[in-house]
PDB file of C-alpha atoms in Angstrom:
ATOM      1  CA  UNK A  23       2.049 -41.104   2.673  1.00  0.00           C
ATOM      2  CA  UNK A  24      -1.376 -39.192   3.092  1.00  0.00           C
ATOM      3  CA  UNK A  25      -4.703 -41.066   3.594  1.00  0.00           C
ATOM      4  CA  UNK A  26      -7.205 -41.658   0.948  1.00  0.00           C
ATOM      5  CA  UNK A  27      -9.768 -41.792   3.143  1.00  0.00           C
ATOM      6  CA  UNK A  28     -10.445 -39.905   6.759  1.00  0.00           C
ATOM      7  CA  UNK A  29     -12.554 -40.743   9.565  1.00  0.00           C
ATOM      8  CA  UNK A  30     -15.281 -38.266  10.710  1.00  0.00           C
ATOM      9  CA  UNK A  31     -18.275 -38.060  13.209  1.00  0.00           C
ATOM     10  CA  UNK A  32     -20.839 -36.110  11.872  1.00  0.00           C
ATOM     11  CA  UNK A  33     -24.940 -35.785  13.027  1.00  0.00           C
ATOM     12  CA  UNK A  34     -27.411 -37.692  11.103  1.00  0.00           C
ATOM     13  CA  UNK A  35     -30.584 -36.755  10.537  1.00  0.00           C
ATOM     14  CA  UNK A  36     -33.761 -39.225   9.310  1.00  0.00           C
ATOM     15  CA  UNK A  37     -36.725 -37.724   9.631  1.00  0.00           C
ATOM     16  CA  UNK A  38     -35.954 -35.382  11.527  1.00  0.00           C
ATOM     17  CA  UNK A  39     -34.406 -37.680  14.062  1.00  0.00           C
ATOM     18  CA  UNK A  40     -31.072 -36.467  15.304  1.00  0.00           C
ATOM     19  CA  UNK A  41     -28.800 -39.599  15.641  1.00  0.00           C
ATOM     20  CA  UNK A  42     -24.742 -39.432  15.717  1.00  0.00           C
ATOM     21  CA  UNK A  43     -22.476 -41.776  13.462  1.00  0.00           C
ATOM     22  CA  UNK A  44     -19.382 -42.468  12.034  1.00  0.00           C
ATOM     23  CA  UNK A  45     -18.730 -41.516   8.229  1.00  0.00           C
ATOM     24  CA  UNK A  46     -15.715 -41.894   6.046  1.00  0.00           C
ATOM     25  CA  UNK A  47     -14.525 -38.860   3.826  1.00  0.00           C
ATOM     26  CA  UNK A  48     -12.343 -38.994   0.401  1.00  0.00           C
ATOM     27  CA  UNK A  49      -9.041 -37.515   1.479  1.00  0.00           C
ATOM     28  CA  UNK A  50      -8.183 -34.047  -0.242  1.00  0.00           C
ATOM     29  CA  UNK A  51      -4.709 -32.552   0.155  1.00  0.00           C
ATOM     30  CA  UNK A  52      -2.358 -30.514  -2.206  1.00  0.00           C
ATOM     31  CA  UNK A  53       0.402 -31.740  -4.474  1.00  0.00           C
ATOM     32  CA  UNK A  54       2.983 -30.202  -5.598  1.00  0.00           C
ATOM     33  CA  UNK A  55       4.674 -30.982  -8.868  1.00  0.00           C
ATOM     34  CA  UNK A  56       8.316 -30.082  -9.965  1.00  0.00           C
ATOM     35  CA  UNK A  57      10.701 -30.817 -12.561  1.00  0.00           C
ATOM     36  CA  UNK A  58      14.174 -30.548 -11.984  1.00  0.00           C
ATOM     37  CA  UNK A  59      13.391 -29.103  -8.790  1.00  0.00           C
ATOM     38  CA  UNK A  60      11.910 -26.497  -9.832  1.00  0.00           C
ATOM     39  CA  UNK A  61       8.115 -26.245  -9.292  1.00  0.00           C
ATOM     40  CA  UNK A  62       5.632 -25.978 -11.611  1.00  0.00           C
ATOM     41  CA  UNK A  63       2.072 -26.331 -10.113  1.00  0.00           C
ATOM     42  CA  UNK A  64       0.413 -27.184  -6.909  1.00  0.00           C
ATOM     43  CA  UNK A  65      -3.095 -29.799  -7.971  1.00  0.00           C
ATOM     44  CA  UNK A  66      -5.638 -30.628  -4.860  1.00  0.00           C
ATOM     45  CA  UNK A  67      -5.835 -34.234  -5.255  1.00  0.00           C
ATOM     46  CA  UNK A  68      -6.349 -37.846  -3.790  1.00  0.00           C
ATOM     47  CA  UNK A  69      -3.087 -39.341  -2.123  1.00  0.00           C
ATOM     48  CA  UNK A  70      -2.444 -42.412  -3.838  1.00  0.00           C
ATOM     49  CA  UNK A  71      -0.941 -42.689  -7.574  1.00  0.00           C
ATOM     50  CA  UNK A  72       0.794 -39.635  -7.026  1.00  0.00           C
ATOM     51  CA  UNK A  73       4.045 -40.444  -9.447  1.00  0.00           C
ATOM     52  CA  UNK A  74       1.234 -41.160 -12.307  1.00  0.00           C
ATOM     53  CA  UNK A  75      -0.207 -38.215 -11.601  1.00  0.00           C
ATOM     54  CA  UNK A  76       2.739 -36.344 -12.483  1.00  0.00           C
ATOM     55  CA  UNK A  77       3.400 -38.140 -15.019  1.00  0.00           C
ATOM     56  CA  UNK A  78       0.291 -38.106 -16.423  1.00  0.00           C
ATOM     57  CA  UNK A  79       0.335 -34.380 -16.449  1.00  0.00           C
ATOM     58  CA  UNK A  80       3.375 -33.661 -17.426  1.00  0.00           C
ATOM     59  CA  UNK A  81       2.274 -35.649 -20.713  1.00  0.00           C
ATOM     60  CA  UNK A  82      -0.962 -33.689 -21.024  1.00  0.00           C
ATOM     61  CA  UNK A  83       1.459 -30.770 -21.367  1.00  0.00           C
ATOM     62  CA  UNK A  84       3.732 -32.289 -24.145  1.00  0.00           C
ATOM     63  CA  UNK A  85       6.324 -32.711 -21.868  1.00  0.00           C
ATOM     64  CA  UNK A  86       6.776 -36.192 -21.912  1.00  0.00           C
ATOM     65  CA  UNK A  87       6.070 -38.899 -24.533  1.00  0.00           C
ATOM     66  CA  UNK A  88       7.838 -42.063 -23.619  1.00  0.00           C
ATOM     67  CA  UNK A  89       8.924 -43.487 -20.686  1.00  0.00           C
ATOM     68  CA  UNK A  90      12.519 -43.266 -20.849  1.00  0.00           C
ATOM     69  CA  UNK A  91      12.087 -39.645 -20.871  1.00  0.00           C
ATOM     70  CA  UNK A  92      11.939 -39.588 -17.421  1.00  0.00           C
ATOM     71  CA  UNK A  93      15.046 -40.077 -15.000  1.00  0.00           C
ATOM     72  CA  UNK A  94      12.877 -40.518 -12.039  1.00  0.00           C
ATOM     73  CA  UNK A  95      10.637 -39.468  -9.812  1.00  0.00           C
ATOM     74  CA  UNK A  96      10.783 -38.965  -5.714  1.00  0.00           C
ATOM     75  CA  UNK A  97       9.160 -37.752  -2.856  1.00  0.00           C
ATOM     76  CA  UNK A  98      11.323 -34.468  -1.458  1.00  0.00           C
ATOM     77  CA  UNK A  99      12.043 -35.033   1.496  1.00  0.00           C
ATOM     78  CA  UNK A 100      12.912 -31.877   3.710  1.00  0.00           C
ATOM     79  CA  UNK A 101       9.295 -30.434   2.633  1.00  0.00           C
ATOM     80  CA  UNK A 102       8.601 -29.135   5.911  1.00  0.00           C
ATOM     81  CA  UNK A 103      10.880 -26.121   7.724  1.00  0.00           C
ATOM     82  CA  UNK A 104      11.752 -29.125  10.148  1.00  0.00           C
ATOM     83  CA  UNK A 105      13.229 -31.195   7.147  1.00  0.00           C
ATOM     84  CA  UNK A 106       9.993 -33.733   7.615  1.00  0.00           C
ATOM     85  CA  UNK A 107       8.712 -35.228   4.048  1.00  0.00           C
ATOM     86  CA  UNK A 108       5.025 -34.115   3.957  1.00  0.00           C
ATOM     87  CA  UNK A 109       4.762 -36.983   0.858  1.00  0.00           C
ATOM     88  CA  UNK A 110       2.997 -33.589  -0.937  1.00  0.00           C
ATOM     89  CA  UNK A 111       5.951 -32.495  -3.165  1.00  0.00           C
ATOM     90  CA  UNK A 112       7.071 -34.849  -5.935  1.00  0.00           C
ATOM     91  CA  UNK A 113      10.054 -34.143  -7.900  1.00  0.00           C
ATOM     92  CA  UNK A 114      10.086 -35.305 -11.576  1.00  0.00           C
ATOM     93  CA  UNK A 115      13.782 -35.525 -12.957  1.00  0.00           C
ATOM     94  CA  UNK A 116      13.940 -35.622 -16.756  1.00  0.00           C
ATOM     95  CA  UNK A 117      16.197 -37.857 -18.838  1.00  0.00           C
ATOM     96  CA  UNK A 118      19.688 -36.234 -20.532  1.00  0.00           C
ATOM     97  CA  UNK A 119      18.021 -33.931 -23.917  1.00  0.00           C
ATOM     98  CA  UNK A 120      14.270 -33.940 -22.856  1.00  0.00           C
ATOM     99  CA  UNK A 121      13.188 -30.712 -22.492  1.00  0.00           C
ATOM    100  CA  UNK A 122      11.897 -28.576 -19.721  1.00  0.00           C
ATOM    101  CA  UNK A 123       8.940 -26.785 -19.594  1.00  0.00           C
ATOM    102  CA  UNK A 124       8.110 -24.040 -21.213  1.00  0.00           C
ATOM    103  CA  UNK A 125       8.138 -21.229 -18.751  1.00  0.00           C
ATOM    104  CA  UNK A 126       4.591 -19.831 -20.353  1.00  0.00           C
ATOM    105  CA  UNK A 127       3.192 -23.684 -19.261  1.00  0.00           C
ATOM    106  CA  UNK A 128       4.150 -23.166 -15.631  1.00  0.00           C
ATOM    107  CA  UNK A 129       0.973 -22.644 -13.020  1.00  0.00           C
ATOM    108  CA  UNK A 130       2.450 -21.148 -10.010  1.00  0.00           C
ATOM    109  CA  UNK A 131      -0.968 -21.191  -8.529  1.00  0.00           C
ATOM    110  CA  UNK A 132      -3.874 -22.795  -6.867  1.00  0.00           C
ATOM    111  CA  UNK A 133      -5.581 -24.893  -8.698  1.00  0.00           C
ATOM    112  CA  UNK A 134      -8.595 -26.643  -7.200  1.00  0.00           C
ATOM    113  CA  UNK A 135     -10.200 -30.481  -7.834  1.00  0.00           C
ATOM    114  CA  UNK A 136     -13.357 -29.261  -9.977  1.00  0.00           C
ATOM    115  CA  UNK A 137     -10.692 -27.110 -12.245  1.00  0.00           C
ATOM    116  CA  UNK A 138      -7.591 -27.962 -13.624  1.00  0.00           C
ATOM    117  CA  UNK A 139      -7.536 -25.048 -16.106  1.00  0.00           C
ATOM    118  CA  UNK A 140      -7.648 -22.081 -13.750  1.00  0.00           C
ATOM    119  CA  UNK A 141      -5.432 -19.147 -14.864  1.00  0.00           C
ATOM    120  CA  UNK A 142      -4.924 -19.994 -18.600  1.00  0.00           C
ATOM    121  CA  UNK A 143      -4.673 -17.518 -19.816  1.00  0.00           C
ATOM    122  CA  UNK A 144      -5.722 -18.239 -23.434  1.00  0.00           C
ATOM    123  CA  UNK A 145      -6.732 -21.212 -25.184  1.00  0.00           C
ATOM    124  CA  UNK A 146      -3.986 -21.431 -27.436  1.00  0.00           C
ATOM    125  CA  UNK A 147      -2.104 -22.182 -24.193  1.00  0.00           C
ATOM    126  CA  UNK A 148      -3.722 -25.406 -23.745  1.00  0.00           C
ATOM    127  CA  UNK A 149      -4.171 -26.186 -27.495  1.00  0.00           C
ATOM    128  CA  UNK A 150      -0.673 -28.325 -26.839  1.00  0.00           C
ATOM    129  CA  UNK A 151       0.456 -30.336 -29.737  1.00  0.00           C
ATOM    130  CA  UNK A 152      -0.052 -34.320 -29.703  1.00  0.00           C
ATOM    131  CA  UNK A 153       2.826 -35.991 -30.485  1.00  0.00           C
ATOM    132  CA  UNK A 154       0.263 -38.739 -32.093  1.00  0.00           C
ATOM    133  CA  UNK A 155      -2.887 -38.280 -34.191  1.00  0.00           C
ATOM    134  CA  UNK A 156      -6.222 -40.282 -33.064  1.00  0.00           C
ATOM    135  CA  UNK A 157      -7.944 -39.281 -36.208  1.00  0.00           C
ATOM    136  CA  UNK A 158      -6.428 -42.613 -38.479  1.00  0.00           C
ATOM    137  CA  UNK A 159      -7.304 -44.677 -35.043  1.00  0.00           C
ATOM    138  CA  UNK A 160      -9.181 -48.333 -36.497  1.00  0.00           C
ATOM    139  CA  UNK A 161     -10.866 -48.295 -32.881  1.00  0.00           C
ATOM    140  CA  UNK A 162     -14.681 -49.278 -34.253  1.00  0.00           C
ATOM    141  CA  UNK A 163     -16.925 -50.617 -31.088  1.00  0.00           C
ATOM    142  CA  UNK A 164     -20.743 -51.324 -30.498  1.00  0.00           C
ATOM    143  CA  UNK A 165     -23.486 -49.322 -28.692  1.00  0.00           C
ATOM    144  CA  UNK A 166     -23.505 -52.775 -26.536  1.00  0.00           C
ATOM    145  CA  UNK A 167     -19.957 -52.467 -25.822  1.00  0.00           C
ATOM    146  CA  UNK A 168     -20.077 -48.688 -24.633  1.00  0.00           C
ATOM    147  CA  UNK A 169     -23.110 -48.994 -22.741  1.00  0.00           C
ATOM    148  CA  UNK A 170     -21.696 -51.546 -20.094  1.00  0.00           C
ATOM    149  CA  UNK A 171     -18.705 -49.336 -19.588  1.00  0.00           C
ATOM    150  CA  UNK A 172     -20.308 -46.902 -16.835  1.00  0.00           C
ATOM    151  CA  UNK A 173     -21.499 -50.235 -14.650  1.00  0.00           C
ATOM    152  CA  UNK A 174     -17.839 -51.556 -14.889  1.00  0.00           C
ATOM    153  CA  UNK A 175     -16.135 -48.720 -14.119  1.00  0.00           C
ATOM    154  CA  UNK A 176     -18.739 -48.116 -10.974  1.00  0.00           C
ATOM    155  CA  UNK A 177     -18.183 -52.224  -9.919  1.00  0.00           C
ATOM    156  CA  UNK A 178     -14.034 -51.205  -9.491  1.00  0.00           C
ATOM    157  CA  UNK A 179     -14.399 -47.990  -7.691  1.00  0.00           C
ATOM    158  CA  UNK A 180     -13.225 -49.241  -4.239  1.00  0.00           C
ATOM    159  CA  UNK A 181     -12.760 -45.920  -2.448  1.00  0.00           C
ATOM    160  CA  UNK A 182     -15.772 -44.419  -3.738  1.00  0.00           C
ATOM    161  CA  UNK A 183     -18.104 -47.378  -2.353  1.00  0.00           C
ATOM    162  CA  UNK A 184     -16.809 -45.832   1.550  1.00  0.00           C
ATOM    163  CA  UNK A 185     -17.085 -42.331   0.468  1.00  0.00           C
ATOM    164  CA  UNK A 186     -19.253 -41.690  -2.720  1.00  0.00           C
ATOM    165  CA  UNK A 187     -17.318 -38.606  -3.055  1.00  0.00           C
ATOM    166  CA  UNK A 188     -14.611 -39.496  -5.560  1.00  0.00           C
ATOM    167  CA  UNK A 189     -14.389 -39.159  -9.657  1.00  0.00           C
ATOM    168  CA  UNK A 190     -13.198 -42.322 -11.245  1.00  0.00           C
ATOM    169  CA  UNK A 191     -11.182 -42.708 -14.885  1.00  0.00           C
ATOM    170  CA  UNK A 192     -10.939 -46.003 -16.521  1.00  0.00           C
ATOM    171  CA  UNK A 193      -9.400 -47.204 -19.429  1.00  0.00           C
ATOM    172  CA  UNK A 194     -10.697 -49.887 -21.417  1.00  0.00           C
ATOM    173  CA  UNK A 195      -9.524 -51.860 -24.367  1.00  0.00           C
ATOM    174  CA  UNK A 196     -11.266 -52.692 -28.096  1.00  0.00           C
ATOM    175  CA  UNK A 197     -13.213 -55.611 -26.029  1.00  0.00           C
ATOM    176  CA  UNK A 198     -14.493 -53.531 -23.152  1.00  0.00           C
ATOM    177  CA  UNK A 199     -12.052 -55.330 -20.629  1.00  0.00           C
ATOM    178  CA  UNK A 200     -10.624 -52.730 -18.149  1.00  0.00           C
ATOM    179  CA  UNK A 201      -6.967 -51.722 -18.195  1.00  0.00           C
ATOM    180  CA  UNK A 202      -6.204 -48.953 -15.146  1.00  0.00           C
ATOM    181  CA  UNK A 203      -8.864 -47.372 -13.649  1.00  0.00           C
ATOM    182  CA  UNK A 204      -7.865 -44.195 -11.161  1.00  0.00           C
ATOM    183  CA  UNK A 205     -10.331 -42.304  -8.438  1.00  0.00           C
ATOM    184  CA  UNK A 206      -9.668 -38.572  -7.146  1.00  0.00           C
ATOM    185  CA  UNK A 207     -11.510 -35.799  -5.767  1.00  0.00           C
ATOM    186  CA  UNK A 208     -10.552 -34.106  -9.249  1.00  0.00           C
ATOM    187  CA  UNK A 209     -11.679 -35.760 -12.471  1.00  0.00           C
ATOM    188  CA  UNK A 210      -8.583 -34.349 -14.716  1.00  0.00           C
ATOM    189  CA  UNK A 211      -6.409 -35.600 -11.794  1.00  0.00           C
ATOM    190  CA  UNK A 212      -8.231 -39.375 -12.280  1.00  0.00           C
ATOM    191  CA  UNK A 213      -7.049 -38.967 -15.914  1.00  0.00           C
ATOM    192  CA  UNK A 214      -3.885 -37.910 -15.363  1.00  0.00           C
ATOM    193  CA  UNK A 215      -3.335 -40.761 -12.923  1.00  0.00           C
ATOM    194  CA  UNK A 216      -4.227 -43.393 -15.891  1.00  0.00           C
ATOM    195  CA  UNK A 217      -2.134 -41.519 -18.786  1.00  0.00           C
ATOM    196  CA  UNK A 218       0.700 -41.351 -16.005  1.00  0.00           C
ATOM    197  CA  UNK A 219       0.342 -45.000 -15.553  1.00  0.00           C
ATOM    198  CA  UNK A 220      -0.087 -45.839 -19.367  1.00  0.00           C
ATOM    199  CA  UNK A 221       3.407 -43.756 -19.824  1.00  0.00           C
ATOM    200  CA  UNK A 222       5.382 -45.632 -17.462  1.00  0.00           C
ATOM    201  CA  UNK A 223       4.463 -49.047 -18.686  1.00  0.00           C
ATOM    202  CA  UNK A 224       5.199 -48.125 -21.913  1.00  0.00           C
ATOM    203  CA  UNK A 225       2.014 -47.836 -23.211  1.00  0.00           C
ATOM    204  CA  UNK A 226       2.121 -44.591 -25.061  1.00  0.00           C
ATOM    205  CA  UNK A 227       0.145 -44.336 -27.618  1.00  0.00           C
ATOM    206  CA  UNK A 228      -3.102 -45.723 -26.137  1.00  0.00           C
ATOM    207  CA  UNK A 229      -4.176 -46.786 -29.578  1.00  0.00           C
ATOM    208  CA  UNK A 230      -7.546 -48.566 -30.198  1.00  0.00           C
ATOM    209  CA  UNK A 231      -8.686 -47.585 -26.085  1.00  0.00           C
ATOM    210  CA  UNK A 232     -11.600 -46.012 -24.713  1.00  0.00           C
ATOM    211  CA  UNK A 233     -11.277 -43.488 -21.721  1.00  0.00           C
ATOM    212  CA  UNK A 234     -14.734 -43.917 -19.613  1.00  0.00           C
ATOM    213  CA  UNK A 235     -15.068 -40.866 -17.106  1.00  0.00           C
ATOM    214  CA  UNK A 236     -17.770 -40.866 -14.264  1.00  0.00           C
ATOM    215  CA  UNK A 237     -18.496 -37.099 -14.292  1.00  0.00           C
ATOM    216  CA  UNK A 238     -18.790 -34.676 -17.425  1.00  0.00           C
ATOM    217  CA  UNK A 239     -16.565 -34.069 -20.238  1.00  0.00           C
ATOM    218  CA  UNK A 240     -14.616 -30.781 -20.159  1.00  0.00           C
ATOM    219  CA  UNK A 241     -11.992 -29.516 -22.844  1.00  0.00           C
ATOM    220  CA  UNK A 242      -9.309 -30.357 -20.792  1.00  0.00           C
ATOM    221  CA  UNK A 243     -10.541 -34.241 -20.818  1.00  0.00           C
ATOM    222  CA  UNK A 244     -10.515 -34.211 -24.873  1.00  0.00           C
ATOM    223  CA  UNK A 245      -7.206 -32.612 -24.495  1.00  0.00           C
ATOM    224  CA  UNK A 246      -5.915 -35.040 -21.937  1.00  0.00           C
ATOM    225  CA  UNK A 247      -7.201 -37.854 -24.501  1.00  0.00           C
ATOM    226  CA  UNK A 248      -5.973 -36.299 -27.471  1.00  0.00           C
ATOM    227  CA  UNK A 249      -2.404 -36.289 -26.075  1.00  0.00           C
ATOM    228  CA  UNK A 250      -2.107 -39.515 -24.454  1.00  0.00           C
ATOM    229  CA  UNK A 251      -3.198 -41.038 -28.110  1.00  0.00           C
ATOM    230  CA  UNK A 252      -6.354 -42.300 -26.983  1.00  0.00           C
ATOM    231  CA  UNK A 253      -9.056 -42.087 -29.825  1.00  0.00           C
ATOM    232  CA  UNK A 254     -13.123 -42.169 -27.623  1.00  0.00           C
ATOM    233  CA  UNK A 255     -13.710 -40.478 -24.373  1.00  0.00           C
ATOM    234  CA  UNK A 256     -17.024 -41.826 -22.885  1.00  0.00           C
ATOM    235  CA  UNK A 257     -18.914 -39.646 -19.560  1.00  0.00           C
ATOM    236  CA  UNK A 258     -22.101 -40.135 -18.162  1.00  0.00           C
ATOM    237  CA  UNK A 259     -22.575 -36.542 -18.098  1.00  0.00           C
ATOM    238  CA  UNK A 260     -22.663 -33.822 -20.678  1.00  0.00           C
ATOM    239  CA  UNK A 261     -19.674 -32.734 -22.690  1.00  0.00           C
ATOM    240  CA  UNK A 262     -18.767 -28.795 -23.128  1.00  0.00           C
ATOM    241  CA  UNK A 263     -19.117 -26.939 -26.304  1.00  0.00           C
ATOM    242  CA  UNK A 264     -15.591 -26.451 -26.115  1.00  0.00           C
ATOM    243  CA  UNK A 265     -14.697 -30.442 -25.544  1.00  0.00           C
ATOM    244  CA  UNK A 266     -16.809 -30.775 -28.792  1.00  0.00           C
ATOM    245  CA  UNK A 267     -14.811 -28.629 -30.433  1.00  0.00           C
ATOM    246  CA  UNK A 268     -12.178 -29.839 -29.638  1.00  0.00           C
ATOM    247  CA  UNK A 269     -12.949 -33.146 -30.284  1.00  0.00           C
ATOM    248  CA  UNK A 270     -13.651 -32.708 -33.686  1.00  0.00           C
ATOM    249  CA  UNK A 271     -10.854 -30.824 -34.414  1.00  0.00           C
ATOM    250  CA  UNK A 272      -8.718 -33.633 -33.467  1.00  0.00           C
ATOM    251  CA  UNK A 273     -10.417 -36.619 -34.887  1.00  0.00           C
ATOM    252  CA  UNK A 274     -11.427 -37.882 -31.488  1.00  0.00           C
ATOM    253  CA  UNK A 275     -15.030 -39.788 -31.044  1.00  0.00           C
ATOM    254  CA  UNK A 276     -16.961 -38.409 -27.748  1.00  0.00           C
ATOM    255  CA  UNK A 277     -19.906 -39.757 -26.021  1.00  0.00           C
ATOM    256  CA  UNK A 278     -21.569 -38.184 -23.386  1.00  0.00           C
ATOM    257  CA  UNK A 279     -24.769 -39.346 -21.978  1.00  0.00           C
ATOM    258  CA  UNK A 280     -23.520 -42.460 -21.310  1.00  0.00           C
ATOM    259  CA  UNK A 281     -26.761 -43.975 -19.655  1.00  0.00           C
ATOM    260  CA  UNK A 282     -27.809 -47.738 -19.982  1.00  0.00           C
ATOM    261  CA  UNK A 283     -28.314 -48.217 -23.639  1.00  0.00           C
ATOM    262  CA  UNK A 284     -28.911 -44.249 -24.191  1.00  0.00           C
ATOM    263  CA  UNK A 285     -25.634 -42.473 -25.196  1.00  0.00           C
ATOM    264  CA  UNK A 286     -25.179 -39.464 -27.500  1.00  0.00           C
ATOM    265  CA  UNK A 287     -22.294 -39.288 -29.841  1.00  0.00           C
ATOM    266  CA  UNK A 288     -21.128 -35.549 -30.626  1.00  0.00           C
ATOM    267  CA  UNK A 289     -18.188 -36.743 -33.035  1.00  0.00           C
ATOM    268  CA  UNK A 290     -16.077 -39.122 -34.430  1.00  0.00           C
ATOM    269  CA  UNK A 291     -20.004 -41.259 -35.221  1.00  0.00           C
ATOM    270  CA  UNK A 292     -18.050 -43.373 -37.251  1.00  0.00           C
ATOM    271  CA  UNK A 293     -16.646 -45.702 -35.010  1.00  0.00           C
ATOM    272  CA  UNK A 294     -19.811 -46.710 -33.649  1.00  0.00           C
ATOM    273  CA  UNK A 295     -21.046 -49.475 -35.119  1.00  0.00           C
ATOM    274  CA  UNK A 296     -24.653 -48.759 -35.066  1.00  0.00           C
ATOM    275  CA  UNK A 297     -25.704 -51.897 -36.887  1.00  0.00           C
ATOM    276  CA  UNK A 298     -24.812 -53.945 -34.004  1.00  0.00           C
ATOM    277  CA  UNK A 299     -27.592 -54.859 -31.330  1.00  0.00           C
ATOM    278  CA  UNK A 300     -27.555 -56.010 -27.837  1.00  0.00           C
ATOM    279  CA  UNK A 301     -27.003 -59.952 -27.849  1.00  0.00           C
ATOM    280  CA  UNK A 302     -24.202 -59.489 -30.373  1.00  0.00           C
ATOM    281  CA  UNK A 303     -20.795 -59.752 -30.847  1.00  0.00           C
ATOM    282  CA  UNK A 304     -19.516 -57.580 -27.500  1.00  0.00           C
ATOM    283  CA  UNK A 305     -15.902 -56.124 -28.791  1.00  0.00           C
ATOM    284  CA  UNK A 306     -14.895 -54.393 -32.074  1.00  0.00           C
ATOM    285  CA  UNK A 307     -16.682 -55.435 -35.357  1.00  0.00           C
TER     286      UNK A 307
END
């Protein structure tokens, strides 16, 4: 399998002191994803977690819902002309009456880390329906709770303390206690990897979680959120005017901002218990 991390030498300067040294890079190849052998999109990702992360995507395009929707998944061997298995192509078979994909989802393309929407071609394409609603979710937490998420997540990011190049994606539960957390080059490949996870344990719908993500929230986050069930997406950066939209549509609450105790909440304010303060009760009220 390919290396999440690779070895480089590369010249230092402090200073203006030249000074050679060893440094460790996150590990970027592509991934390719089929179903039923036939493919359906090529992702630049992070090797490791690669059957969640076709999983997970595969659910972000409401293909699958459940776990015993899918047959299996496997490596192709025979991925190279000299029948070598490049660990870069992963099959994902579906189980007897689950349908394929629609042939207006497939993204023959290349599609790079920082953008996992590249050729839609509308909107509407991506507007996918849920097969779950977040809006009636009872998730209700505190500003305490939320604000100790980004210092957790950072605390479990193994890879990125060697290369401080990776996006992380964690899920937490009502009581801020961490469930999966996933690292990639791409951030919508770090949530795919935790949704792909959640489906294959049987998790589906990720009801009363929160989805903590250490970059920015883009529509294709919300939408990611919205479909795995899970009702508050949390970032440290800014959300999009589209994820807002988005959002709201869908009854999801986003935070973005996420910053010590300074957060803003763009929708779904009503699951933040802004009567609690810092010293209180540390899970849902």
């Amino acid at each position: 399998m390919g290396r999440v991390t690779v070895p480089r030498r590369v010249l230092r300067l402090r200073g203006g002191v030249p000074s050679h040294r060893p440094d460790t890079l996150a590990a970027e190849e592509p991934m390719e994803i089929r179903v039923g052998g036939r493919p359906l999109t090529v992702t630049m990702r992070t090797p490791g977690g690669d059957f969640d992360l076709a999983a997970g995507f595969l659910v972000s395009e409401g293909v699958l819902h459940r776990a015993d929707e899918v047959a299996g998944i496997r490596y192709c061997a025979g991925a190279t002309a000299d029948g070598g298995n490049t660990y870069n192509v992963v099959d994902v078979a579906l189980a007897p009456g689950v349908a394929t994909p629609d042939a207006s989802l497939e993204r023959n393309f290349y599609t790079t880390s920082s953008c996992g929407l590249c050729g839609k071609a509308s909107l509407d394409a991506v507007r996918t329906t849920a097969a779950w609603t977040v809006a009636e979710d009872r998730l209700r937490v505190s500003p305490h709770l939320l604000s100790a998420l980004p210092e957790r997540l950072r605390a479990a990011q193994k890879v990125f303390d060697s290369t401080g190049g990776l996006h992380a994606a964690g899920l937490f539960d009502a009581d801020g206690r961490l469930l999966c957390l996933r690292e990639d080059v791409g951030r919508h490949n770090a949530v795919d990897k935790v949704v792909g996870h959640a489906l294959r344990e049987g998790l589906l719908p990720l009801r009363e979680t929160v989805l903590m993500v250490s970059g920015r929230a883009s529509f294709e986050l919300v939408q990611k959120a919205v479909m795995a069930g899970i009702p508050l997406l949390a970032a440290v950066s800014a959300p999009s005017s589209l994820a807002v939209d988005l959002a709201e549509e869908s009854g999801l609450t986003l935070v973005g901002f996420l910053r010590g105790d300074s957060m803003n909440v763009y929708t779904g304010a009503d699951r933040i218990d802004t009567a609690d303060r810092p010293g209180g009760t540390d899970g849902v009220r």
